[in-house]
Amino acid sequence: MTKQNKNRIVFIFIGIIALTMASRLGSVLSPSISKIQQAFPNTDPTKVESIASIGDISSMLSAIIFGYLLQKITYKMAAIIGSILLIIGGLFPIIIHHDVNQLLTFALIVGFGTGAITTVIPSLTAKTFSGKKLSKMFGINIALEDGFSMLFMFTGGLLAEISWVHNYYVYGAALVTLIFAILFIPNIKPNDQSNIESRDIPDQEISKTGWILIISLLLLGFFSLVLGAVLNTKIAVYLHEFNIGGPSTAGTTLLFLRAASIVVGLSINTLTHIFKRYLLAIGQLAFVLGAIIFICFHSFIASVIGAFIMGSGTSITLSTIPFILSNLSSKKKYPIIIGSFSAITSLGFAASTWFFKATVSIFSSNLIIGTFYGVVIIGIVIAALLTVTQFQKKCEENYIK
């Protein structure tokens, strides 16, 4: 590899880090929800709570839209558009915040921005790196996402203590992302010859078997996020029901959930070497083991251990599936496929609460424990299917060379 290409890879790596930072800006308002409710006491509390979650809906739509747009526009243009949307949706509320409808509109704009960026990141990563480097980069992306998420949540919480409006200043990070996108994101399309490394994603048709495997991976991503989102939605209620702690304890437990993503993300190549073609099944068993700990042991220590293990399952899934998809996809289809993956995992996260609300009675009369029983049963079934069918082996056999 020439020195010029090495420098180009370094620049793109810096750009990807900047985009990864912005990809988690959609969650920064969670610390302010109670204060926003106090500021608008006559507004339905559920409507106010939607400020922190409605962006997931627009993010799903945006990921699909930009998956198609990346056939026509460059990575740089998509990254710039995403950054500008984040700036508009995140910083304008500092001035315009007269009612909740305005805040919801801006939250939707933020979601469109994050959807664009989360579509660019894996596609550009797969365009730039290959082999073990690519696998490692997907792991680093997941680690950085959760690292930035922890930083933004902490900073947002401090600013929210001053005023809920101040929480929006965290979106100033999108200005940094915009500058870095202009400077470091390449002005190329997924279909262009990159001349970066020896391997570009091939431009050939995906076989029928390849499409079946791709669809299966998308479904696996959906159900993995349905299972992985349980702690985000249930942990506070779980800790209260078993007299373990209150909101601060829930926050500490969720930090261990994020920490798992950082640890697993940075060690994904080692885990791949150890578990090889069973890594996706191991990810499901991590959900199972973590849920069993929550069912059997009701203490703070057990909770943080269970959260760490379940967080590991989510990180394994989100690190491994994009890598496999990049090897199953043609360069023309990969942005669309990875955009669909981003959308369907967001849908899985958002649908988790409703899924278990509808099915929990099958597992137990207790809503909380029944949810964890559901995680155990579904996780075991998926892990068994992945193992019996030798799913990852079949994926490798159908890689586009």
Short mmCIF file of C-alpha atoms in Angstrom, two decimals:
data_model
loop_
_atom_site.label_atom_id
_atom_site.label_comp_id
_atom_site.label_asym_id
_atom_site.label_seq_id
_atom_site.Cartn_x
_atom_site.Cartn_y
_atom_site.Cartn_z
CA MET A 1 0.00 0.00 0.00
CA THR A 2 1.34 3.45 -0.92
CA LYS A 3 1.97 6.20 1.63
CA GLN A 4 -0.77 8.23 -0.04
CA ASN A 5 -3.31 5.46 0.49
CA LYS A 6 -2.22 5.04 4.12
CA ASN A 7 -2.76 8.74 4.73
CA ARG A 8 -6.12 8.55 2.99
CA ILE A 9 -7.21 5.69 5.24
CA VAL A 10 -6.18 7.69 8.32
CA PHE A 11 -8.26 10.65 7.13
CA ILE A 12 -11.29 8.45 6.47
CA PHE A 13 -10.85 6.79 9.88
CA ILE A 14 -10.96 10.24 11.52
CA GLY A 15 -14.09 11.05 9.54
CA ILE A 16 -15.76 7.80 10.57
CA ILE A 17 -15.02 8.53 14.24
CA ALA A 18 -16.64 11.96 13.85
CA LEU A 19 -19.73 10.38 12.28
CA THR A 20 -19.83 7.73 15.00
CA MET A 21 -19.86 10.49 17.61
CA ALA A 22 -22.89 12.09 15.97
CA SER A 23 -24.73 8.78 15.55
CA ARG A 24 -25.69 8.72 19.25
CA LEU A 25 -26.87 12.32 19.56
CA GLY A 26 -30.48 11.16 19.25
CA SER A 27 -30.52 9.92 22.84
CA VAL A 28 -29.14 12.96 24.68
CA LEU A 29 -32.47 14.38 25.86
CA SER A 30 -33.43 11.52 28.17
CA PRO A 31 -32.14 13.32 31.31
CA SER A 32 -34.42 16.31 30.59
CA ILE A 33 -37.77 14.60 30.09
CA SER A 34 -39.02 15.13 33.65
CA LYS A 35 -38.05 18.82 33.53
CA ILE A 36 -39.76 19.26 30.16
CA GLN A 37 -42.89 17.76 31.70
CA GLN A 38 -42.67 20.33 34.48
CA ALA A 39 -42.26 23.11 31.90
CA PHE A 40 -45.40 21.98 30.05
CA PRO A 41 -47.66 20.64 32.85
CA ASN A 42 -50.82 20.65 30.71
CA THR A 43 -49.30 18.37 28.06
CA ASP A 44 -49.87 14.61 28.07
CA PRO A 45 -46.79 13.06 29.78
CA THR A 46 -46.64 10.33 27.11
CA LYS A 47 -46.37 13.01 24.45
CA VAL A 48 -43.47 14.60 26.32
CA GLU A 49 -41.74 11.23 26.73
CA SER A 50 -41.97 10.79 22.95
CA ILE A 51 -39.43 13.61 22.54
CA ALA A 52 -36.73 11.12 23.56
CA SER A 53 -37.98 8.28 21.34
CA ILE A 54 -39.82 9.67 18.31
CA GLY A 55 -36.52 10.15 16.50
CA ASP A 56 -36.25 6.36 16.21
CA ILE A 57 -39.17 6.43 13.78
CA SER A 58 -37.70 9.06 11.48
CA SER A 59 -34.29 7.39 11.81
CA MET A 60 -35.74 4.16 10.42
CA LEU A 61 -37.24 5.97 7.43
CA SER A 62 -34.07 7.97 6.89
CA ALA A 63 -31.84 4.88 6.93
CA ILE A 64 -33.88 3.29 4.13
CA ILE A 65 -34.05 6.54 2.13
CA PHE A 66 -30.32 7.18 2.36
CA GLY A 67 -29.60 3.55 1.56
CA TYR A 68 -31.14 4.26 -1.84
CA LEU A 69 -29.74 7.80 -2.15
CA LEU A 70 -26.18 6.53 -1.74
CA GLN A 71 -26.50 5.09 -5.23
CA LYS A 72 -26.75 8.67 -6.51
CA ILE A 73 -24.91 10.89 -4.00
CA THR A 74 -21.48 10.63 -2.39
CA TYR A 75 -20.58 9.66 1.16
CA LYS A 76 -19.48 13.24 1.82
CA MET A 77 -22.80 14.70 0.66
CA ALA A 78 -24.82 12.22 2.75
CA ALA A 79 -22.66 12.91 5.82
CA ILE A 80 -23.01 16.68 5.36
CA ILE A 81 -26.80 16.43 4.98
CA GLY A 82 -27.02 14.24 8.09
CA SER A 83 -24.86 16.66 10.11
CA ILE A 84 -26.91 19.70 9.01
CA LEU A 85 -30.15 17.94 10.00
CA LEU A 86 -28.64 17.22 13.43
CA ILE A 87 -27.64 20.85 13.81
CA ILE A 88 -31.10 22.10 12.83
CA GLY A 89 -32.99 19.59 14.97
CA GLY A 90 -30.61 19.82 17.92
CA LEU A 91 -29.65 23.48 18.21
CA PHE A 92 -32.73 25.34 16.96
CA PRO A 93 -34.77 24.30 20.06
CA ILE A 94 -32.43 26.47 22.15
CA ILE A 95 -34.24 29.41 20.53
CA ILE A 96 -37.56 27.87 19.49
CA HIS A 97 -39.15 25.93 22.37
CA HIS A 98 -42.58 27.41 22.94
CA ASP A 99 -44.52 24.13 22.95
CA VAL A 100 -43.99 20.38 22.87
CA ASN A 101 -45.06 20.06 19.23
CA GLN A 102 -42.06 22.16 18.23
CA LEU A 103 -39.75 19.94 20.28
CA LEU A 104 -41.26 16.81 18.69
CA THR A 105 -40.72 18.26 15.20
CA PHE A 106 -37.08 18.98 15.96
CA ALA A 107 -36.67 15.47 17.42
CA LEU A 108 -37.96 14.03 14.14
CA ILE A 109 -35.38 16.12 12.24
CA VAL A 110 -32.63 14.79 14.54
CA GLY A 111 -33.81 11.27 13.76
CA PHE A 112 -33.50 11.89 10.02
CA GLY A 113 -29.96 13.12 10.61
CA THR A 114 -28.89 10.11 12.67
CA GLY A 115 -30.50 7.75 10.15
CA ALA A 116 -28.40 9.27 7.35
CA ILE A 117 -25.20 9.02 9.37
CA THR A 118 -25.77 5.47 10.62
CA THR A 119 -26.22 4.41 7.00
CA VAL A 120 -23.00 6.08 5.85
CA ILE A 121 -20.80 4.66 8.64
CA PRO A 122 -20.95 0.89 7.86
CA SER A 123 -21.02 1.40 4.10
CA LEU A 124 -17.96 3.67 4.13
CA THR A 125 -16.23 1.37 6.61
CA ALA A 126 -16.76 -1.62 4.30
CA LYS A 127 -15.57 0.49 1.35
CA THR A 128 -12.33 1.38 3.14
CA PHE A 129 -11.32 -1.74 5.05
CA SER A 130 -11.34 -5.49 4.45
CA GLY A 131 -10.85 -8.80 6.26
CA LYS A 132 -9.87 -8.64 9.92
CA LYS A 133 -9.39 -4.88 9.69
CA LEU A 134 -13.02 -4.51 8.64
CA SER A 135 -14.25 -6.76 11.45
CA LYS A 136 -12.15 -4.80 13.94
CA MET A 137 -13.49 -1.48 12.62
CA PHE A 138 -17.10 -2.58 13.07
CA GLY A 139 -16.22 -3.49 16.65
CA ILE A 140 -14.54 -0.13 17.21
CA ASN A 141 -17.61 1.64 15.81
CA ILE A 142 -19.87 -0.11 18.33
CA ALA A 143 -17.45 0.65 21.18
CA LEU A 144 -17.23 4.32 20.22
CA GLU A 145 -20.99 4.64 19.80
CA ASP A 146 -21.63 3.54 23.35
CA GLY A 147 -18.64 5.47 24.68
CA PHE A 148 -19.98 8.68 23.14
CA SER A 149 -23.48 7.78 24.34
CA MET A 150 -22.22 7.56 27.94
CA LEU A 151 -20.41 10.90 27.55
CA PHE A 152 -23.44 12.65 26.04
CA MET A 153 -25.83 11.28 28.66
CA PHE A 154 -23.51 12.39 31.47
CA THR A 155 -22.96 15.85 29.97
CA GLY A 156 -26.66 16.21 29.16
CA GLY A 157 -27.56 15.31 32.73
CA LEU A 158 -25.25 18.02 34.10
CA LEU A 159 -26.65 20.63 31.71
CA ALA A 160 -30.22 19.56 32.47
CA GLU A 161 -29.61 20.39 36.12
CA ILE A 162 -29.23 24.03 35.02
CA SER A 163 -32.15 23.99 32.56
CA TRP A 164 -33.71 21.46 30.20
CA VAL A 165 -33.02 23.93 27.37
CA HIS A 166 -29.29 23.73 28.15
CA ASN A 167 -29.39 19.99 27.44
CA TYR A 168 -29.69 20.89 23.74
CA TYR A 169 -26.19 22.42 23.79
CA VAL A 170 -24.85 18.86 23.57
CA TYR A 171 -25.93 18.93 19.92
CA GLY A 172 -23.08 21.35 19.36
CA ALA A 173 -21.07 18.19 18.71
CA ALA A 174 -22.85 18.03 15.34
CA LEU A 175 -20.99 21.20 14.31
CA VAL A 176 -17.72 19.33 14.86
CA THR A 177 -19.05 16.40 12.84
CA LEU A 178 -20.01 18.71 9.97
CA ILE A 179 -16.49 20.18 9.83
CA PHE A 180 -14.88 16.74 9.93
CA ALA A 181 -17.30 15.42 7.29
CA ILE A 182 -16.29 18.24 4.96
CA LEU A 183 -12.59 17.67 5.59
CA PHE A 184 -12.25 13.90 5.88
CA ILE A 185 -15.19 12.00 4.35
CA PRO A 186 -14.33 11.06 0.73
CA ASN A 187 -16.37 12.52 -2.09
CA ILE A 188 -17.04 9.10 -3.66
CA LYS A 189 -20.04 6.85 -4.12
CA PRO A 190 -20.24 3.19 -3.05
CA ASN A 191 -20.09 2.21 -6.73
CA ASP A 192 -16.90 4.14 -7.41
CA GLN A 193 -13.49 2.50 -7.47
CA SER A 194 -11.94 3.60 -4.18
CA ASN A 195 -8.26 2.79 -4.86
CA ILE A 196 -7.82 2.62 -1.09
CA GLU A 197 -7.12 -1.04 -0.40
CA SER A 198 -6.74 -4.05 -2.65
CA ARG A 199 -10.27 -5.23 -2.05
CA ASP A 200 -13.40 -3.33 -3.05
CA ILE A 201 -16.85 -4.77 -2.46
CA PRO A 202 -17.42 -6.73 -5.71
CA ASP A 203 -19.95 -5.46 -8.21
CA GLN A 204 -21.76 -8.67 -9.04
CA GLU A 205 -25.23 -10.05 -8.55
CA ILE A 206 -26.25 -11.59 -5.24
CA SER A 207 -27.39 -15.20 -5.53
CA LYS A 208 -30.79 -16.44 -4.40
CA THR A 209 -29.15 -18.17 -1.44
CA GLY A 210 -27.30 -14.96 -0.66
CA TRP A 211 -30.57 -13.04 -0.49
CA ILE A 212 -32.08 -15.65 1.83
CA LEU A 213 -29.08 -15.32 4.14
CA ILE A 214 -29.24 -11.52 4.02
CA ILE A 215 -32.93 -11.49 4.92
CA SER A 216 -32.22 -13.97 7.73
CA LEU A 217 -29.50 -11.67 9.07
CA LEU A 218 -31.89 -8.70 9.02
CA LEU A 219 -34.45 -10.72 10.98
CA LEU A 220 -31.74 -11.84 13.40
CA GLY A 221 -30.80 -8.20 13.94
CA PHE A 222 -34.44 -7.31 14.61
CA PHE A 223 -35.03 -10.02 17.23
CA SER A 224 -31.62 -9.42 18.83
CA LEU A 225 -32.55 -5.79 19.43
CA VAL A 226 -35.98 -6.83 20.73
CA LEU A 227 -34.11 -8.89 23.35
CA GLY A 228 -31.30 -6.40 23.89
CA ALA A 229 -33.63 -3.43 24.48
CA VAL A 230 -35.31 -5.10 27.48
CA LEU A 231 -32.93 -3.56 30.01
CA ASN A 232 -33.41 -0.05 28.64
CA THR A 233 -37.16 -0.31 29.12
CA LYS A 234 -37.47 -2.54 32.21
CA ILE A 235 -34.43 -2.03 34.43
CA ALA A 236 -35.84 0.84 36.53
CA VAL A 237 -39.07 -1.08 37.20
CA TYR A 238 -37.12 -4.29 37.95
CA LEU A 239 -34.86 -2.57 40.49
CA HIS A 240 -37.83 -0.90 42.17
CA GLU A 241 -39.91 -4.08 42.32
CA PHE A 242 -37.15 -6.02 44.07
CA ASN A 243 -36.14 -3.09 46.32
CA ILE A 244 -32.66 -2.95 44.83
CA GLY A 245 -32.53 0.77 44.09
CA GLY A 246 -34.00 3.82 42.40
CA PRO A 247 -33.23 5.91 39.31
CA SER A 248 -29.55 6.45 40.16
CA THR A 249 -29.06 2.69 40.57
CA ALA A 250 -30.77 2.13 37.22
CA GLY A 251 -28.41 4.65 35.63
CA THR A 252 -25.39 2.88 37.11
CA THR A 253 -26.64 -0.49 35.86
CA LEU A 254 -27.11 0.88 32.37
CA LEU A 255 -23.53 2.15 32.44
CA PHE A 256 -22.43 -1.48 32.67
CA LEU A 257 -24.65 -2.22 29.65
CA ARG A 258 -22.72 0.43 27.70
CA ALA A 259 -19.39 -0.72 29.11
CA ALA A 260 -20.03 -4.21 27.71
CA SER A 261 -20.36 -2.77 24.22
CA ILE A 262 -17.03 -0.99 24.60
CA VAL A 263 -15.21 -4.10 25.87
CA VAL A 264 -16.76 -6.47 23.30
CA GLY A 265 -16.45 -3.98 20.47
CA LEU A 266 -12.71 -3.57 21.04
CA SER A 267 -12.14 -7.32 21.34
CA ILE A 268 -14.43 -8.55 18.56
CA ASN A 269 -11.58 -10.09 16.51
CA THR A 270 -10.42 -12.09 19.54
CA LEU A 271 -13.96 -13.31 20.16
CA THR A 272 -14.29 -14.25 16.49
CA HIS A 273 -11.06 -16.23 16.71
CA ILE A 274 -12.27 -18.06 19.83
CA PHE A 275 -15.87 -18.84 18.82
CA LYS A 276 -15.41 -18.79 15.03
CA ARG A 277 -18.62 -19.75 13.23
CA TYR A 278 -20.64 -19.89 16.44
CA LEU A 279 -20.19 -16.25 17.44
CA LEU A 280 -23.75 -15.18 16.54
CA ALA A 281 -25.12 -18.11 18.57
CA ILE A 282 -22.90 -17.07 21.50
CA GLY A 283 -24.41 -13.60 21.26
CA GLN A 284 -27.88 -15.08 21.74
CA LEU A 285 -26.68 -17.20 24.67
CA ALA A 286 -25.36 -14.01 26.27
CA PHE A 287 -28.95 -12.71 26.31
CA VAL A 288 -30.05 -16.01 27.85
CA LEU A 289 -27.40 -16.05 30.58
CA GLY A 290 -27.95 -12.39 31.47
CA ALA A 291 -31.71 -12.88 31.71
CA ILE A 292 -31.28 -15.99 33.92
CA ILE A 293 -29.18 -13.91 36.33
CA PHE A 294 -31.96 -11.30 36.53
CA ILE A 295 -34.54 -14.04 37.18
CA CYS A 296 -32.57 -15.90 39.86
CA PHE A 297 -30.56 -13.26 41.72
CA HIS A 298 -32.10 -10.02 42.91
CA SER A 299 -29.22 -7.82 44.00
CA PHE A 300 -27.28 -4.84 42.66
CA ILE A 301 -24.15 -6.90 41.94
CA ALA A 302 -26.18 -9.51 40.06
CA SER A 303 -27.93 -6.75 38.11
CA VAL A 304 -24.73 -5.13 36.85
CA ILE A 305 -23.29 -8.54 35.92
CA GLY A 306 -26.49 -9.45 34.09
CA ALA A 307 -26.51 -6.07 32.32
CA PHE A 308 -22.89 -6.50 31.23
CA ILE A 309 -23.56 -9.97 29.82
CA MET A 310 -26.73 -8.91 27.97
CA GLY A 311 -24.92 -5.84 26.64
CA SER A 312 -22.26 -8.18 25.30
CA GLY A 313 -24.92 -10.03 23.31
CA THR A 314 -26.10 -6.81 21.68
CA SER A 315 -22.54 -5.74 20.86
CA ILE A 316 -21.67 -9.10 19.30
CA THR A 317 -24.74 -8.88 17.08
CA LEU A 318 -24.21 -5.28 15.98
CA SER A 319 -20.51 -5.86 15.30
CA THR A 320 -20.78 -9.17 13.46
CA ILE A 321 -23.85 -8.87 11.24
CA PRO A 322 -22.69 -5.76 9.29
CA PHE A 323 -19.38 -7.53 8.61
CA ILE A 324 -21.15 -10.62 7.26
CA LEU A 325 -23.54 -8.47 5.22
CA SER A 326 -20.59 -6.68 3.61
CA ASN A 327 -19.27 -10.02 2.40
CA LEU A 328 -22.63 -11.20 1.09
CA SER A 329 -23.48 -7.94 -0.69
CA SER A 330 -22.48 -6.34 -3.97
CA LYS A 331 -21.12 -2.79 -3.86
CA LYS A 332 -24.33 -1.49 -5.47
CA LYS A 333 -26.68 -3.17 -3.00
CA TYR A 334 -24.68 -2.81 0.23
CA PRO A 335 -25.84 0.74 1.12
CA ILE A 336 -29.47 -0.33 0.68
CA ILE A 337 -28.93 -3.51 2.69
CA ILE A 338 -27.06 -1.79 5.52
CA GLY A 339 -29.66 0.98 5.54
CA SER A 340 -32.33 -1.70 5.94
CA PHE A 341 -30.27 -3.26 8.76
CA SER A 342 -30.04 0.09 10.54
CA ALA A 343 -33.78 0.61 10.12
CA ILE A 344 -34.83 -2.85 11.25
CA THR A 345 -32.60 -2.80 14.35
CA SER A 346 -34.09 0.58 15.28
CA LEU A 347 -37.52 -0.97 14.78
CA GLY A 348 -36.55 -3.91 17.01
CA PHE A 349 -35.42 -1.55 19.76
CA ALA A 350 -38.62 0.48 19.52
CA ALA A 351 -40.87 -2.60 19.28
CA SER A 352 -39.36 -4.43 22.27
CA THR A 353 -41.78 -2.99 24.83
CA TRP A 354 -44.86 -3.78 22.73
CA PHE A 355 -43.61 -7.23 21.77
CA PHE A 356 -43.21 -8.34 25.38
CA LYS A 357 -46.38 -6.58 26.47
CA ALA A 358 -48.26 -8.71 23.95
CA THR A 359 -46.46 -11.99 24.74
CA VAL A 360 -45.46 -11.83 28.42
CA SER A 361 -48.59 -13.66 29.60
CA ILE A 362 -47.33 -16.75 27.76
CA PHE A 363 -44.26 -16.88 30.01
CA SER A 364 -45.44 -15.60 33.41
CA SER A 365 -48.14 -13.62 35.20
CA ASN A 366 -45.41 -11.27 36.46
CA LEU A 367 -44.70 -8.62 33.81
CA ILE A 368 -41.03 -8.11 34.69
CA ILE A 369 -39.97 -11.71 35.35
CA GLY A 370 -42.12 -12.88 32.44
CA THR A 371 -40.17 -10.57 30.14
CA PHE A 372 -36.88 -12.14 31.19
CA TYR A 373 -38.35 -15.63 30.77
CA GLY A 374 -39.29 -14.57 27.25
CA VAL A 375 -35.70 -13.46 26.60
CA VAL A 376 -34.43 -16.85 27.80
CA ILE A 377 -36.79 -18.91 25.66
CA ILE A 378 -36.44 -16.81 22.48
CA GLY A 379 -32.66 -16.60 22.89
CA ILE A 380 -32.33 -20.38 23.27
CA VAL A 381 -34.51 -21.01 20.21
CA ILE A 382 -32.52 -18.59 18.03
CA ALA A 383 -29.15 -19.91 19.29
CA ALA A 384 -30.27 -23.49 18.58
CA LEU A 385 -31.39 -22.59 15.05
CA LEU A 386 -28.09 -20.82 14.33
CA THR A 387 -26.12 -23.81 15.60
CA VAL A 388 -28.13 -26.62 14.01
CA THR A 389 -28.30 -24.94 10.60
CA GLN A 390 -24.59 -23.96 10.73
CA PHE A 391 -25.78 -20.50 9.74
CA GLN A 392 -22.47 -18.62 9.86
CA LYS A 393 -20.75 -21.41 7.90
CA LYS A 394 -23.38 -21.10 5.17
CA CYS A 395 -22.83 -17.34 5.11
CA GLU A 396 -19.08 -17.80 4.64
CA GLU A 397 -19.67 -20.31 1.85
CA ASN A 398 -21.73 -17.70 0.01
CA TYR A 399 -19.38 -14.73 0.41
CA ILE A 400 -18.93 -12.77 -2.79
CA LYS A 401 -15.24 -12.95 -3.65
#
